[in-house]
């Protein structure tokens, strides 16, 4: 499957669609989910064009992979939900159709601010 340059997160990255930004650096952009499923529901996306986690782990540079992994914790700290601050959250990536992925640009959901409940429903 080819990366779709017109997916919603590509448009957000290009600044064509607004978002409620939480954090940005050379490797990631983080913003609030438009339809929050928990008290805190953030998204962390890589800046590169990767469809999903398997595409990313197969094709991204080590620098990009480290950048995204560190970005997740940086955002969690910023939101005050990091385990380093005695809290917790769920980081989740849906992968392709069977995984329930709707937007074909890799993203981690960060759910927190409350008990997030069952892992899979
Ligand atoms: P997926 O099902 O692909 O893992 O999750 C896609 C997520 O993107 C959903 O939670 C959905 O609410 C969120 N989303 C879809 N369109 C937009 C948008 O335009 N802005 C923001 N901030 N989130 C969006």
GROMACS .gro file of C-alpha atoms and ligand atoms in nm:
model
  145
    1UNK     CA    1   0.000   0.000   0.000
    2UNK     CA    2   0.123   0.348  -0.090
    3UNK     CA    3   0.118   0.636   0.159
    4UNK     CA    4  -0.181   0.865   0.098
    5UNK     CA    5  -0.063   1.226   0.100
    6UNK     CA    6  -0.421   1.340   0.149
    7UNK     CA    7  -0.487   1.162   0.478
    8UNK     CA    8  -0.602   1.390   0.758
    9UNK     CA    9  -0.281   1.372   0.960
   10UNK     CA   10  -0.072   1.458   0.651
   11UNK     CA   11  -0.289   1.768   0.616
   12UNK     CA   12  -0.240   1.853   0.984
   13UNK     CA   13   0.138   1.812   0.942
   14UNK     CA   14   0.131   2.051   0.644
   15UNK     CA   15  -0.073   2.301   0.847
   16UNK     CA   16  -0.372   2.273   0.611
   17UNK     CA   17  -0.601   2.160   0.893
   18UNK     CA   18  -0.574   2.302   1.246
   19UNK     CA   19  -0.503   2.095   1.555
   20UNK     CA   20  -0.473   2.156   1.928
   21UNK     CA   21  -0.099   2.113   1.947
   22UNK     CA   22   0.063   1.964   2.258
   23UNK     CA   23   0.421   1.923   2.146
   24UNK     CA   24   0.643   1.931   1.837
   25UNK     CA   25   1.007   1.859   1.762
   26UNK     CA   26   1.208   1.742   1.459
   27UNK     CA   27   1.055   1.394   1.470
   28UNK     CA   28   0.703   1.415   1.610
   29UNK     CA   29   0.390   1.622   1.631
   30UNK     CA   30   0.145   1.569   1.914
   31UNK     CA   31  -0.207   1.705   1.939
   32UNK     CA   32  -0.538   1.626   2.109
   33UNK     CA   33  -0.772   1.377   1.946
   34UNK     CA   34  -1.076   1.552   1.798
   35UNK     CA   35  -1.307   1.294   1.955
   36UNK     CA   36  -1.158   1.209   2.297
   37UNK     CA   37  -1.227   0.862   2.435
   38UNK     CA   38  -1.084   0.937   2.782
   39UNK     CA   39  -1.026   1.248   2.998
   40UNK     CA   40  -0.693   1.287   2.825
   41UNK     CA   41  -0.665   1.158   2.469
   42UNK     CA   42  -0.357   1.271   2.282
   43UNK     CA   43  -0.208   1.157   1.953
   44UNK     CA   44   0.163   1.135   1.877
   45UNK     CA   45   0.262   1.104   1.513
   46UNK     CA   46   0.596   1.085   1.335
   47UNK     CA   47   0.672   1.364   1.090
   48UNK     CA   48   0.777   1.115   0.823
   49UNK     CA   49   0.532   0.952   0.583
   50UNK     CA   50   0.463   0.613   0.744
   51UNK     CA   51   0.135   0.432   0.711
   52UNK     CA   52   0.151   0.224   1.026
   53UNK     CA   53   0.385   0.079   1.287
   54UNK     CA   54   0.506  -0.205   1.066
   55UNK     CA   55   0.584   0.034   0.781
   56UNK     CA   56   0.764   0.260   1.029
   57UNK     CA   57   0.970  -0.012   1.196
   58UNK     CA   58   1.064  -0.153   0.854
   59UNK     CA   59   1.151   0.172   0.678
   60UNK     CA   60   1.223   0.453   0.925
   61UNK     CA   61   1.576   0.544   1.029
   62UNK     CA   62   1.698   0.458   1.377
   63UNK     CA   63   1.693   0.830   1.451
   64UNK     CA   64   1.326   0.853   1.356
   65UNK     CA   65   1.239   0.545   1.562
   66UNK     CA   66   1.417   0.679   1.868
   67UNK     CA   67   1.257   1.019   1.806
   68UNK     CA   68   0.905   0.874   1.810
   69UNK     CA   69   0.964   0.652   2.112
   70UNK     CA   70   1.111   0.938   2.313
   71UNK     CA   71   0.836   1.166   2.184
   72UNK     CA   72   0.569   0.948   2.347
   73UNK     CA   73   0.726   0.992   2.689
   74UNK     CA   74   0.796   1.359   2.635
   75UNK     CA   75   0.428   1.413   2.561
   76UNK     CA   76   0.320   1.199   2.860
   77UNK     CA   77   0.542   1.410   3.086
   78UNK     CA   78   0.401   1.729   2.936
   79UNK     CA   79   0.048   1.606   3.004
   80UNK     CA   80   0.137   1.506   3.361
   81UNK     CA   81   0.044   1.139   3.307
   82UNK     CA   82   0.391   0.983   3.295
   83UNK     CA   83   0.483   0.701   3.533
   84UNK     CA   84   0.786   0.913   3.616
   85UNK     CA   85   0.538   1.149   3.781
   86UNK     CA   86   0.355   0.862   3.954
   87UNK     CA   87   0.070   0.845   3.703
   88UNK     CA   88   0.004   0.618   3.406
   89UNK     CA   89  -0.167   0.593   3.072
   90UNK     CA   90  -0.221   0.362   2.778
   91UNK     CA   91  -0.023   0.401   2.457
   92UNK     CA   92  -0.195   0.227   2.167
   93UNK     CA   93  -0.134   0.201   1.795
   94UNK     CA   94  -0.402   0.055   1.569
   95UNK     CA   95  -0.247  -0.119   1.272
   96UNK     CA   96  -0.433  -0.160   0.942
   97UNK     CA   97  -0.788  -0.286   0.893
   98UNK     CA   98  -0.789  -0.573   1.141
   99UNK     CA   99  -0.631  -0.343   1.400
  100UNK     CA  100  -0.906  -0.085   1.355
  101UNK     CA  101  -0.687   0.186   1.203
  102UNK     CA  102  -0.885   0.464   1.036
  103UNK     CA  103  -0.622   0.726   0.955
  104UNK     CA  104  -0.339   0.579   0.743
  105UNK     CA  105  -0.054   0.775   0.902
  106UNK     CA  106   0.111   0.604   1.200
  107UNK     CA  107  -0.009   0.742   1.532
  108UNK     CA  108   0.005   0.646   1.896
  109UNK     CA  109  -0.301   0.720   2.105
  110UNK     CA  110  -0.222   0.824   2.463
  111UNK     CA  111  -0.520   0.765   2.693
  112UNK     CA  112  -0.501   0.888   3.051
  113UNK     CA  113  -0.615   1.127   3.320
  114UNK     CA  114  -0.829   0.849   3.468
  115UNK     CA  115  -0.837   0.468   3.491
  116UNK     CA  116  -0.848   0.361   3.130
  117UNK     CA  117  -1.015   0.024   3.189
  118UNK     CA  118  -1.008  -0.295   2.986
  119UNK     CA  119  -0.735  -0.338   2.733
  120UNK     CA  120  -0.951  -0.466   2.447
  121UNK     CA  121  -1.324  -0.431   2.401
  122LIG     P1  122  -0.735   0.527   1.441
  122LIG     O1  123  -0.869   0.462   1.443
  122LIG     O2  124  -0.684   0.548   1.302
  122LIG     O3  125  -0.636   0.459   1.530
  122LIG     O4  126  -0.755   0.670   1.508
  122LIG     C1  127  -0.775   0.786   1.436
  122LIG     C2  128  -0.806   0.894   1.538
  122LIG     O5  129  -0.795   1.019   1.474
  122LIG     C3  130  -0.948   0.886   1.597
  122LIG     O6  131  -0.938   0.874   1.738
  122LIG     C4  132  -1.012   1.018   1.555
  122LIG     O7  133  -1.095   1.073   1.653
  122LIG     C5  134  -0.891   1.106   1.527
  122LIG     N1  135  -0.915   1.209   1.426
  122LIG     C6  136  -0.976   1.193   1.305
  122LIG     N2  137  -0.978   1.309   1.238
  122LIG     C7  138  -0.916   1.400   1.318
  122LIG     C8  139  -0.885   1.539   1.303
  122LIG     O8  140  -0.917   1.603   1.201
  122LIG     N3  141  -0.820   1.600   1.406
  122LIG     C9  142  -0.784   1.532   1.520
  122LIG     N4  143  -0.721   1.603   1.614
  122LIG     N5  144  -0.809   1.402   1.536
  122LIG    C10  145  -0.874   1.336   1.438
   0.00000   0.00000   0.00000
